[in-house]
Tab-separated table of C-alpha atoms and ligand atoms in Angstrom:
chain	number	residue	atom	x	y	z
A	1	UNK	CA	-68.664	119.181	-100.054
A	2	UNK	CA	-65.614	121.108	-98.798
A	3	UNK	CA	-67.058	124.162	-100.598
A	4	UNK	CA	-70.356	123.667	-98.837
A	5	UNK	CA	-68.650	123.692	-95.432
A	6	UNK	CA	-66.622	126.760	-96.356
A	7	UNK	CA	-69.769	128.644	-97.298
A	8	UNK	CA	-71.511	127.371	-94.151
A	9	UNK	CA	-68.613	128.694	-92.067
A	10	UNK	CA	-68.824	132.022	-93.867
A	11	UNK	CA	-72.570	132.172	-93.171
A	12	UNK	CA	-72.018	131.493	-89.437
A	13	UNK	CA	-69.225	134.081	-89.284
A	14	UNK	CA	-71.353	136.694	-91.009
A	15	UNK	CA	-74.211	136.028	-88.583
A	16	UNK	CA	-71.900	136.298	-85.573
A	17	UNK	CA	-70.291	139.479	-86.911
A	18	UNK	CA	-73.774	140.963	-87.418
A	19	UNK	CA	-75.223	140.032	-84.043
A	20	UNK	CA	-72.278	140.178	-81.633
A	21	UNK	CA	-71.629	143.878	-81.142
A	22	UNK	CA	-68.466	144.912	-79.277
A	23	UNK	CA	-70.659	145.612	-76.199
A	24	UNK	CA	-72.117	142.093	-76.297
A	25	UNK	CA	-68.658	140.546	-76.672
A	26	UNK	CA	-67.380	142.633	-73.763
A	27	UNK	CA	-70.294	141.445	-71.586
A	28	UNK	CA	-69.718	137.830	-72.634
A	29	UNK	CA	-66.019	138.148	-71.738
A	30	UNK	CA	-67.026	138.701	-68.138
A	31	UNK	CA	-68.267	135.110	-67.950
A	32	UNK	CA	-66.053	133.042	-65.689
A	33	UNK	CA	-68.703	130.446	-64.852
A	34	UNK	CA	-70.453	127.709	-66.810
A	35	UNK	CA	-72.749	130.094	-68.671
A	36	UNK	CA	-73.457	133.744	-69.408
A	37	UNK	CA	-75.415	135.912	-66.970
A	38	UNK	CA	-79.159	135.403	-67.277
A	39	UNK	CA	-80.231	138.396	-69.376
A	40	UNK	CA	-77.371	138.025	-71.813
A	41	UNK	CA	-77.937	134.257	-72.047
A	42	UNK	CA	-81.650	134.677	-72.712
A	43	UNK	CA	-81.008	137.389	-75.291
A	44	UNK	CA	-78.533	135.132	-77.096
A	45	UNK	CA	-80.879	132.145	-76.916
A	46	UNK	CA	-83.709	134.214	-78.488
A	47	UNK	CA	-81.386	135.639	-81.147
A	48	UNK	CA	-80.292	132.131	-82.103
A	49	UNK	CA	-83.895	130.949	-82.056
A	50	UNK	CA	-84.951	133.701	-84.460
A	51	UNK	CA	-82.259	132.362	-86.785
A	52	UNK	CA	-83.438	128.745	-86.276
A	53	UNK	CA	-80.122	127.847	-84.610
A	54	UNK	CA	-80.935	127.573	-80.897
A	55	UNK	CA	-80.749	123.758	-80.711
A	56	UNK	CA	-77.964	122.521	-83.029
A	57	UNK	CA	-78.198	118.975	-81.638
A	58	UNK	CA	-81.957	118.535	-81.923
A	59	UNK	CA	-83.581	116.585	-84.736
A	60	UNK	CA	-85.273	118.709	-87.373
A	61	UNK	CA	-88.759	117.413	-86.431
A	62	UNK	CA	-88.427	119.157	-83.052
A	63	UNK	CA	-87.000	122.392	-84.398
A	64	UNK	CA	-83.290	121.599	-84.807
A	65	UNK	CA	-81.524	123.061	-87.852
A	66	UNK	CA	-80.754	119.631	-89.332
A	67	UNK	CA	-76.995	120.164	-89.329
A	68	UNK	CA	-74.594	117.309	-89.786
A	69	UNK	CA	-71.680	116.667	-87.450
A	70	UNK	CA	-69.271	118.906	-89.331
A	71	UNK	CA	-71.696	121.822	-89.442
A	72	UNK	CA	-72.333	121.529	-85.703
A	73	UNK	CA	-68.648	121.511	-85.026
A	74	UNK	CA	-68.074	124.556	-87.232
A	75	UNK	CA	-70.905	126.429	-85.496
A	76	UNK	CA	-69.566	125.640	-82.028
A	77	UNK	CA	-66.015	126.548	-82.972
A	78	UNK	CA	-67.000	129.854	-84.554
A	79	UNK	CA	-69.174	130.807	-81.560
A	80	UNK	CA	-66.296	130.121	-79.147
A	81	UNK	CA	-63.769	131.983	-81.313
A	82	UNK	CA	-66.107	134.954	-81.724
A	83	UNK	CA	-66.569	135.194	-77.949
A	84	UNK	CA	-70.318	134.521	-78.102
A	85	UNK	CA	-72.191	134.190	-74.786
A	86	UNK	CA	-72.346	130.585	-73.585
A	87	UNK	CA	-75.889	129.256	-73.158
A	88	UNK	CA	-76.873	127.396	-70.001
A	89	UNK	CA	-77.754	123.976	-71.332
A	90	UNK	CA	-79.957	122.504	-68.590
A	91	UNK	CA	-82.907	122.738	-70.955
A	92	UNK	CA	-81.656	122.159	-74.469
A	93	UNK	CA	-79.005	119.549	-73.685
A	94	UNK	CA	-80.593	117.664	-70.774
A	95	UNK	CA	-84.343	117.812	-70.347
A	96	UNK	CA	-84.994	118.277	-74.089
A	97	UNK	CA	-83.589	114.879	-75.146
A	98	UNK	CA	-85.294	113.254	-72.129
A	99	UNK	CA	-88.685	114.587	-73.193
A	100	UNK	CA	-88.086	113.458	-76.774
A	101	UNK	CA	-87.304	109.931	-75.549
A	102	UNK	CA	-89.673	109.503	-72.594
A	103	UNK	CA	-92.221	112.378	-72.702
A	104	UNK	CA	-95.894	112.055	-73.614
A	105	UNK	CA	-97.130	113.750	-76.786
A	106	UNK	CA	-98.716	116.457	-74.604
A	107	UNK	CA	-95.434	117.067	-72.764
A	108	UNK	CA	-93.501	117.277	-76.003
A	109	UNK	CA	-96.029	119.692	-77.510
A	110	UNK	CA	-95.953	121.955	-74.453
A	111	UNK	CA	-92.316	121.907	-73.386
A	112	UNK	CA	-90.185	121.459	-76.504
A	113	UNK	CA	-91.201	124.713	-78.265
A	114	UNK	CA	-90.643	126.661	-75.037
A	115	UNK	CA	-87.235	125.052	-74.563
A	116	UNK	CA	-86.357	125.920	-78.124
A	117	UNK	CA	-87.401	129.557	-77.830
A	118	UNK	CA	-85.682	130.167	-74.487
A	119	UNK	CA	-88.971	130.948	-72.691
A	120	UNK	CA	-88.173	128.121	-70.291
A	121	UNK	CA	-84.941	128.289	-68.315
A	122	UNK	CA	-84.346	124.920	-66.622
A	123	UNK	CA	-82.312	123.868	-63.622
A	124	UNK	CA	-81.428	120.348	-62.518
A	125	UNK	CA	-82.594	119.071	-59.129
A	126	UNK	CA	-80.735	115.779	-58.663
A	127	UNK	CA	-78.122	116.139	-55.863
A	128	UNK	CA	-79.086	116.392	-52.210
A	129	UNK	CA	-77.069	116.924	-49.065
A	130	UNK	CA	-75.665	113.408	-48.579
A	131	UNK	CA	-76.681	112.179	-52.025
A	132	UNK	CA	-74.226	113.209	-54.742
A	133	UNK	CA	-72.091	110.351	-56.010
A	134	UNK	CA	-74.497	107.969	-54.328
A	135	UNK	CA	-77.441	109.624	-56.039
A	136	UNK	CA	-79.714	106.605	-55.651
A	137	UNK	CA	-79.795	107.269	-51.899
A	138	UNK	CA	-81.798	110.492	-52.465
A	139	UNK	CA	-84.572	111.097	-49.948
A	140	UNK	CA	-86.723	113.996	-51.171
A	141	UNK	CA	-90.145	112.422	-50.787
A	142	UNK	CA	-93.033	112.591	-53.230
A	143	UNK	CA	-96.327	111.311	-51.841
A	144	UNK	CA	-99.277	110.839	-54.148
A	145	UNK	CA	-102.353	112.901	-53.252
A	146	UNK	CA	-105.038	112.460	-55.937
A	147	UNK	CA	-103.745	113.886	-59.186
A	148	UNK	CA	-100.728	115.531	-57.519
A	149	UNK	CA	-97.467	114.568	-55.859
A	150	UNK	CA	-96.673	116.404	-52.626
A	151	UNK	CA	-92.917	116.988	-52.353
A	152	UNK	CA	-90.919	117.567	-49.174
A	153	UNK	CA	-87.135	117.750	-48.895
A	154	UNK	CA	-84.630	119.616	-50.971
A	155	UNK	CA	-81.782	119.756	-53.458
A	156	UNK	CA	-78.306	121.221	-53.319
A	157	UNK	CA	-75.711	122.616	-55.758
A	158	UNK	CA	-78.580	123.477	-58.086
A	159	UNK	CA	-76.911	125.564	-60.785
A	160	UNK	CA	-78.871	128.692	-61.808
A	161	UNK	CA	-81.931	127.787	-59.689
A	162	UNK	CA	-82.159	131.507	-58.922
A	163	UNK	CA	-82.607	132.258	-62.629
A	164	UNK	CA	-84.560	129.197	-63.764
A	165	UNK	CA	-88.311	129.192	-64.211
A	166	UNK	CA	-88.548	125.364	-64.333
A	167	UNK	CA	-86.802	122.539	-62.495
A	168	UNK	CA	-86.526	118.844	-63.397
A	169	UNK	CA	-85.953	116.653	-60.396
A	170	UNK	CA	-85.599	113.173	-59.021
A	171	UNK	CA	-87.815	112.286	-56.061
A	172	UNK	CA	-88.409	109.219	-53.949
A	173	UNK	CA	-91.771	107.586	-54.572
A	174	UNK	CA	-90.990	104.218	-53.007
A	175	UNK	CA	-88.671	102.790	-50.368
A	176	UNK	CA	-89.360	99.172	-51.312
A	177	UNK	CA	-86.607	97.141	-52.990
A	178	UNK	CA	-83.357	98.609	-54.352
A	179	UNK	CA	-83.023	102.395	-53.881
A	180	UNK	CA	-82.834	102.845	-57.682
A	181	UNK	CA	-86.256	101.238	-58.061
A	182	UNK	CA	-88.144	103.913	-56.103
A	183	UNK	CA	-87.201	107.106	-57.944
A	184	UNK	CA	-89.441	109.246	-60.157
A	185	UNK	CA	-88.652	112.098	-62.593
A	186	UNK	CA	-90.827	115.216	-62.159
A	187	UNK	CA	-91.033	118.718	-63.634
A	188	UNK	CA	-92.141	121.807	-61.732
A	189	UNK	CA	-92.330	125.533	-62.337
A	190	UNK	CA	-89.993	127.359	-59.974
A	191	UNK	CA	-92.665	129.853	-58.928
A	192	UNK	CA	-94.906	127.106	-57.497
A	193	UNK	CA	-95.777	127.656	-53.800
A	194	UNK	CA	-93.449	125.652	-51.537
A	195	UNK	CA	-90.128	126.258	-53.357
A	196	UNK	CA	-87.430	128.365	-51.694
A	197	UNK	CA	-84.028	129.065	-53.258
A	198	UNK	CA	-81.063	129.905	-51.063
A	199	UNK	CA	-77.759	131.071	-52.659
A	200	UNK	CA	-74.352	129.388	-52.234
A	201	UNK	CA	-71.291	131.511	-53.093
A	202	UNK	CA	-68.412	129.612	-54.666
A	203	UNK	CA	-64.713	130.248	-53.994
A	204	UNK	CA	-64.448	132.427	-57.106
A	205	UNK	CA	-67.074	134.653	-55.493
A	206	UNK	CA	-69.821	133.903	-57.961
A	207	UNK	CA	-73.406	133.036	-57.226
A	208	UNK	CA	-73.930	130.124	-59.537
A	209	UNK	CA	-75.227	127.339	-57.307
A	210	UNK	CA	-78.016	127.147	-54.756
A	211	UNK	CA	-79.804	125.065	-52.202
A	212	UNK	CA	-83.466	124.497	-53.061
A	213	UNK	CA	-86.066	123.587	-50.437
A	214	UNK	CA	-89.437	121.939	-51.078
A	215	UNK	CA	-92.116	122.426	-48.477
A	216	UNK	CA	-95.356	120.691	-49.480
A	217	UNK	CA	-94.700	121.505	-53.123
A	218	UNK	CA	-97.554	120.146	-55.264
A	219	UNK	CA	-96.614	118.773	-58.684
A	220	UNK	CA	-99.408	117.572	-60.999
A	221	UNK	CA	-99.085	113.927	-62.039
A	222	UNK	CA	-99.170	115.098	-65.675
A	223	UNK	CA	-95.708	116.643	-65.003
A	224	UNK	CA	-94.205	113.214	-64.367
A	225	UNK	CA	-91.873	111.994	-67.118
A	226	UNK	CA	-92.118	108.252	-67.706
A	227	UNK	CA	-93.739	105.927	-65.209
A	228	UNK	CA	-93.682	106.212	-61.460
A	229	UNK	CA	-90.426	104.638	-60.200
A	230	UNK	CA	-88.841	104.736	-63.678
A	231	UNK	CA	-86.805	107.866	-62.844
A	232	UNK	CA	-83.447	106.132	-62.458
A	233	UNK	CA	-83.383	104.862	-66.037
A	234	UNK	CA	-84.337	108.343	-67.256
A	235	UNK	CA	-81.651	109.998	-65.110
A	236	UNK	CA	-79.007	107.641	-66.483
A	237	UNK	CA	-80.061	108.496	-70.023
A	238	UNK	CA	-79.928	112.219	-69.217
A	239	UNK	CA	-76.501	112.025	-67.593
A	240	UNK	CA	-75.000	110.667	-70.783
A	241	UNK	CA	-75.944	113.942	-72.457
A	242	UNK	CA	-74.583	115.934	-69.514
A	243	UNK	CA	-71.265	114.116	-69.619
A	244	UNK	CA	-71.045	114.282	-73.391
A	245	UNK	CA	-70.943	117.809	-74.734
A	246	UNK	CA	-68.225	120.188	-75.697
A	247	UNK	CA	-65.088	120.813	-73.657
A	248	UNK	CA	-62.441	121.544	-76.279
A	249	UNK	CA	-63.812	124.861	-77.594
A	250	UNK	CA	-63.958	126.626	-74.192
A	251	UNK	CA	-60.524	125.193	-73.327
A	252	UNK	CA	-59.196	126.790	-76.497
A	253	UNK	CA	-60.426	130.175	-75.236
A	254	UNK	CA	-58.343	129.728	-72.056
A	255	UNK	CA	-55.378	128.662	-74.193
A	256	UNK	CA	-55.687	131.881	-76.161
A	257	UNK	CA	-55.800	133.837	-72.924
A	258	UNK	CA	-52.584	132.074	-71.893
A	259	UNK	CA	-50.962	133.063	-75.174
A	260	UNK	CA	-52.165	136.678	-74.899
A	261	UNK	CA	-50.814	136.858	-71.339
A	262	UNK	CA	-47.468	135.305	-72.341
A	263	UNK	CA	-46.987	137.720	-75.251
A	264	UNK	CA	-48.279	140.860	-73.537
A	265	UNK	CA	-46.524	144.163	-74.069
A	266	UNK	CA	-44.166	145.298	-71.350
A	267	UNK	CA	-43.215	141.766	-70.274
A	268	UNK	CA	-39.450	141.704	-70.639
A	269	UNK	CA	-38.282	139.140	-71.590
A	270	UNK	CA	-41.669	137.840	-72.847
A	271	UNK	CA	-42.737	134.557	-71.266
A	272	UNK	CA	-43.550	133.320	-74.762
A	273	UNK	CA	-39.819	132.858	-75.350
A	274	UNK	CA	-39.418	130.601	-72.325
A	275	UNK	CA	-38.930	126.947	-73.439
A	276	UNK	CA	-40.546	125.528	-70.306
A	277	UNK	CA	-43.659	127.617	-70.786
A	278	UNK	CA	-43.761	126.798	-74.489
A	279	UNK	CA	-43.555	123.101	-73.684
A	280	UNK	CA	-46.529	123.337	-71.334
A	281	UNK	CA	-48.370	125.383	-73.904
A	282	UNK	CA	-47.726	122.757	-76.596
A	283	UNK	CA	-48.782	119.907	-74.283
A	284	UNK	CA	-52.014	121.724	-73.499
A	285	UNK	CA	-52.707	122.480	-77.138
A	286	UNK	CA	-52.176	118.819	-78.071
A	287	UNK	CA	-54.514	117.715	-75.268
A	288	UNK	CA	-57.188	120.129	-76.520
A	289	UNK	CA	-56.809	118.892	-80.091
A	290	UNK	CA	-57.138	115.277	-78.964
A	291	UNK	CA	-60.218	116.149	-76.929
A	292	UNK	CA	-61.738	117.959	-79.905
A	293	UNK	CA	-61.333	114.877	-82.110
A	294	UNK	CA	-62.859	112.608	-79.465
A	295	UNK	CA	-65.822	114.959	-79.236
A	296	UNK	CA	-66.219	114.804	-83.013
A	297	UNK	CA	-66.306	111.012	-82.896
A	298	UNK	CA	-69.076	111.132	-80.293
A	299	UNK	CA	-71.032	113.734	-82.257
A	300	UNK	CA	-70.711	111.522	-85.348
A	301	UNK	CA	-72.272	108.683	-83.343
A	302	UNK	CA	-75.078	110.970	-82.191
A	303	UNK	CA	-75.716	112.146	-85.725
A	304	UNK	CA	-76.124	108.489	-86.688
A	305	UNK	CA	-78.965	108.262	-84.158
A	306	UNK	CA	-77.250	106.970	-81.014
A	307	UNK	CA	-76.768	108.549	-77.606
A	308	UNK	CA	-73.218	109.218	-76.341
A	309	UNK	CA	-73.067	105.803	-74.644
A	310	UNK	CA	-72.154	105.320	-70.997
A	311	UNK	CA	-68.409	104.705	-71.185
A	312	UNK	CA	-67.690	107.198	-73.950
A	313	UNK	CA	-69.649	109.944	-72.183
A	314	UNK	CA	-67.561	109.316	-69.081
A	315	UNK	CA	-64.298	109.377	-71.044
A	316	UNK	CA	-65.300	112.728	-72.534
A	317	UNK	CA	-66.174	114.115	-69.137
A	318	UNK	CA	-62.958	113.017	-67.404
A	319	UNK	CA	-60.603	114.180	-70.132
A	320	UNK	CA	-62.666	117.239	-71.073
A	321	UNK	CA	-62.769	118.604	-67.530
A	322	UNK	CA	-59.046	117.912	-67.069
A	323	UNK	CA	-58.154	119.630	-70.323
A	324	UNK	CA	-60.258	122.670	-69.389
A	325	UNK	CA	-58.551	122.851	-66.004
A	326	UNK	CA	-55.118	122.484	-67.589
A	327	UNK	CA	-55.745	125.350	-70.028
A	328	UNK	CA	-57.229	127.632	-67.355
A	329	UNK	CA	-54.284	126.972	-65.059
A	330	UNK	CA	-51.868	127.796	-67.872
A	331	UNK	CA	-53.556	131.192	-68.362
A	332	UNK	CA	-53.066	131.939	-64.641
A	333	UNK	CA	-49.445	130.824	-64.828
A	334	UNK	CA	-48.855	133.063	-67.835
A	335	UNK	CA	-50.280	136.060	-66.007
A	336	UNK	CA	-47.892	135.626	-63.076
A	337	UNK	CA	-48.501	138.220	-60.369
A	338	UNK	CA	-51.145	139.906	-62.553
A	339	UNK	CA	-53.357	136.909	-61.702
A	340	UNK	CA	-53.392	137.793	-58.000
A	341	UNK	CA	-55.830	140.772	-57.777
A	342	UNK	CA	-59.452	140.056	-56.910
A	343	UNK	CA	-61.411	140.982	-60.049
A	344	UNK	CA	-64.834	140.062	-58.718
A	345	UNK	CA	-66.172	143.607	-58.846
A	346	UNK	CA	-65.128	143.975	-62.487
A	347	UNK	CA	-66.610	140.574	-63.344
A	348	UNK	CA	-70.112	141.355	-62.023
A	349	UNK	CA	-72.676	141.430	-64.850
A	350	UNK	CA	-73.013	144.991	-66.141
A	351	UNK	CA	-70.065	146.185	-64.048
A	352	UNK	CA	-68.129	149.245	-65.143
A	353	UNK	CA	-65.393	148.679	-62.564
A	354	UNK	CA	-62.045	148.682	-64.397
A	355	UNK	CA	-59.812	145.621	-64.533
A	356	UNK	CA	-56.922	145.714	-62.056
A	357	UNK	CA	-53.737	145.437	-64.117
A	358	UNK	CA	-53.663	144.469	-67.798
A	359	UNK	CA	-57.002	143.891	-69.526
A	360	UNK	CA	-56.161	140.237	-70.063
A	361	UNK	CA	-56.097	139.736	-66.259
A	362	UNK	CA	-59.893	140.056	-65.938
A	363	UNK	CA	-61.003	136.447	-66.210
A	364	UNK	CA	-58.318	133.747	-65.900
A	365	UNK	CA	-58.139	133.486	-62.092
A	366	UNK	CA	-61.918	133.366	-61.641
A	367	UNK	CA	-62.184	130.891	-64.506
A	368	UNK	CA	-59.444	128.733	-63.003
A	369	UNK	CA	-61.210	128.655	-59.631
A	370	UNK	CA	-64.602	128.035	-61.200
A	371	UNK	CA	-63.263	125.140	-63.242
A	372	UNK	CA	-62.005	123.323	-60.153
A	373	UNK	CA	-65.645	122.198	-59.906
A	374	UNK	CA	-65.625	120.724	-63.423
A	375	UNK	CA	-64.155	117.457	-62.144
A	376	UNK	CA	-66.939	117.316	-59.523
A	377	UNK	CA	-70.193	118.342	-61.214
A	378	UNK	CA	-71.955	116.066	-63.663
A	379	UNK	CA	-70.670	113.179	-61.498
A	380	UNK	CA	-67.132	113.384	-60.090
A	381	UNK	CA	-64.204	112.135	-62.162
A	382	UNK	CA	-63.541	109.333	-59.675
A	383	UNK	CA	-67.065	108.071	-60.275
A	384	UNK	CA	-66.569	108.392	-64.056
A	385	UNK	CA	-63.420	106.285	-63.800
A	386	UNK	CA	-65.369	103.649	-61.907
A	387	UNK	CA	-67.969	103.637	-64.697
A	388	UNK	CA	-65.313	103.348	-67.415
A	389	UNK	CA	-63.652	100.467	-65.572
A	390	UNK	CA	-66.920	98.651	-64.988
A	391	UNK	CA	-68.077	98.989	-68.583
A	392	UNK	CA	-64.838	98.388	-70.420
A	393	UNK	CA	-62.612	96.178	-68.244
A	394	UNK	CA	-65.361	93.704	-67.386
A	395	UNK	CA	-66.171	93.098	-71.012
A	396	UNK	CA	-62.668	91.846	-71.805
B	1	FAD	C1	-70.326	123.853	-59.195
B	1	FAD	C2	-71.246	122.682	-59.056
B	1	FAD	C3	-72.445	122.682	-59.745
B	1	FAD	C4	-73.344	121.625	-59.586
B	1	FAD	N1	-74.568	121.676	-60.218
B	1	FAD	C5	-75.491	120.735	-59.961
B	1	FAD	C6	-76.815	120.856	-60.501
B	1	FAD	O1	-77.150	121.815	-61.209
B	1	FAD	N2	-77.718	119.899	-60.170
B	1	FAD	C7	-77.397	118.827	-59.399
B	1	FAD	O2	-78.266	118.000	-59.168
B	1	FAD	N3	-76.151	118.675	-58.874
B	1	FAD	C8	-75.202	119.613	-59.140
B	1	FAD	N4	-73.939	119.497	-58.597
B	1	FAD	C9	-73.662	118.388	-57.679
B	1	FAD	C10	-72.671	117.365	-58.217
B	1	FAD	O3	-73.279	116.514	-59.144
B	1	FAD	C11	-72.115	116.603	-56.995
B	1	FAD	O4	-71.351	117.535	-56.239
B	1	FAD	C12	-71.256	115.428	-57.383
B	1	FAD	O5	-72.024	114.410	-57.959
B	1	FAD	C13	-70.457	114.856	-56.173
B	1	FAD	O6	-71.325	114.591	-55.124
B	1	FAD	P1	-71.030	115.132	-53.640
B	1	FAD	O7	-70.775	116.616	-53.758
B	1	FAD	O8	-72.160	114.713	-52.777
B	1	FAD	O9	-69.686	114.476	-53.203
B	1	FAD	P2	-69.503	113.008	-52.581
B	1	FAD	O10	-70.357	112.043	-53.337
B	1	FAD	O11	-69.679	113.093	-51.112
B	1	FAD	O12	-68.004	112.704	-52.943
B	1	FAD	C14	-66.899	113.221	-52.184
B	1	FAD	C15	-65.599	112.673	-52.773
B	1	FAD	O13	-65.578	111.242	-52.668
B	1	FAD	C16	-65.375	110.634	-53.934
B	1	FAD	N5	-66.170	109.404	-54.052
B	1	FAD	C17	-67.452	109.232	-53.657
B	1	FAD	N6	-67.863	107.973	-53.914
B	1	FAD	C18	-66.814	107.331	-54.501
B	1	FAD	C19	-66.610	106.014	-55.007
B	1	FAD	N7	-67.596	105.096	-54.993
B	1	FAD	N8	-65.403	105.711	-55.552
B	1	FAD	C20	-64.409	106.638	-55.610
B	1	FAD	N9	-64.532	107.900	-55.120
B	1	FAD	C21	-65.725	108.248	-54.576
B	1	FAD	C22	-65.852	111.667	-54.938
B	1	FAD	O14	-65.241	111.513	-56.193
B	1	FAD	C23	-65.445	112.964	-54.262
B	1	FAD	O15	-64.098	113.243	-54.552
B	1	FAD	C24	-73.007	120.527	-58.753
B	1	FAD	C25	-71.778	120.517	-58.077
B	1	FAD	C26	-70.909	121.574	-58.217
B	1	FAD	C27	-69.616	121.558	-57.449
């Protein structure tokens, strides 16, 4: 079996060496946010699809490659180490599993192949101004009109809404009873009349998130997932996949940046020889290793047919986001004053603007600032701690 995994790793490496040209790697290196720029991300998604590898976590019957937990881990690790573009996972990781679990046969037949191929680029319309942690208070209204819902209201912090061609969203279909009981899960193309996307610039200067407005948007009833007013249960299921996922591999990339910065030529004496830095480096590396093993345990559970499970998904999210932040901060620390210049112009997709200072200074500061949001999105870490306490302490 060990031989099988060695040859699988060699196969993945050979594929990555073949497909990731130096130009592609250089473009991918400019990614400070959650995913690669649109064109690069779509190109990578299609390249993986042509290889049959675009959805490592999907069951074989829906087009997944049928990998076991070890193979998935090897694939993820090799992609991160090779500097492959990071896919935006709104489709494959979130709405895909929801459709498999709650979609009609017609929905599965239409959407899943398009998710797999990368033709559909999905964004997530859950949060609203005033409804983030308290998501059940959402107010975007969907009123039934024959075989359509008419939607008015809007969403905020919608990542990549400006690039997506589909949105999945939670809307209010009833105000009777508990707020959770009146929510419905809908799907809409982003080019439907009545949708406007307005950009929000983050503190790292990137345009990653948006505000989305719905003005008499009409969504056919056939684009409803599950029953009317069943949306809360579906959203909870989806959020377990959002909070699961992989944090250790990207953190390792920041750790390597920290090492490269601490050992860079011309730094005299090199920071790498400093015992205080080395201690922080070792602590971060240990935290990443521990996170990686926790992720493997969760993947093993998934491979056995489960979902990540409420409490475990929250544990992964809290620790994973903290570990990513810790590693990104270490890279900034290691750069010292070289972390100060504003590299936004050089980070723009397709930019030919040179890096200010050493090459290694391109990304860490932007990455560090971008990752401040990691303990907020996907449900803030305070909320995750509440969930962990409720689910684990109460059962004792
Ligand atoms: C970069 C980024 C990308 C995002 N992408 C998306 C996306 O694509 N789609 C989407 O739908 N949403 C997205 N979000 C929204 C995200 O899910 C919310 O920001 C998050 O759930 C927090 O909600 P809020 O911003 O309304 O803050 P609030 O809920 O107002 O919280 C403010 C503070 O109070 C704390 N708090 C609130 N309630 C409690 C409580 N009961 N106990 C303890 N502490 C509490 C919170 O932890 C937080 O620190 C994104 C957010 C960011 C920053």
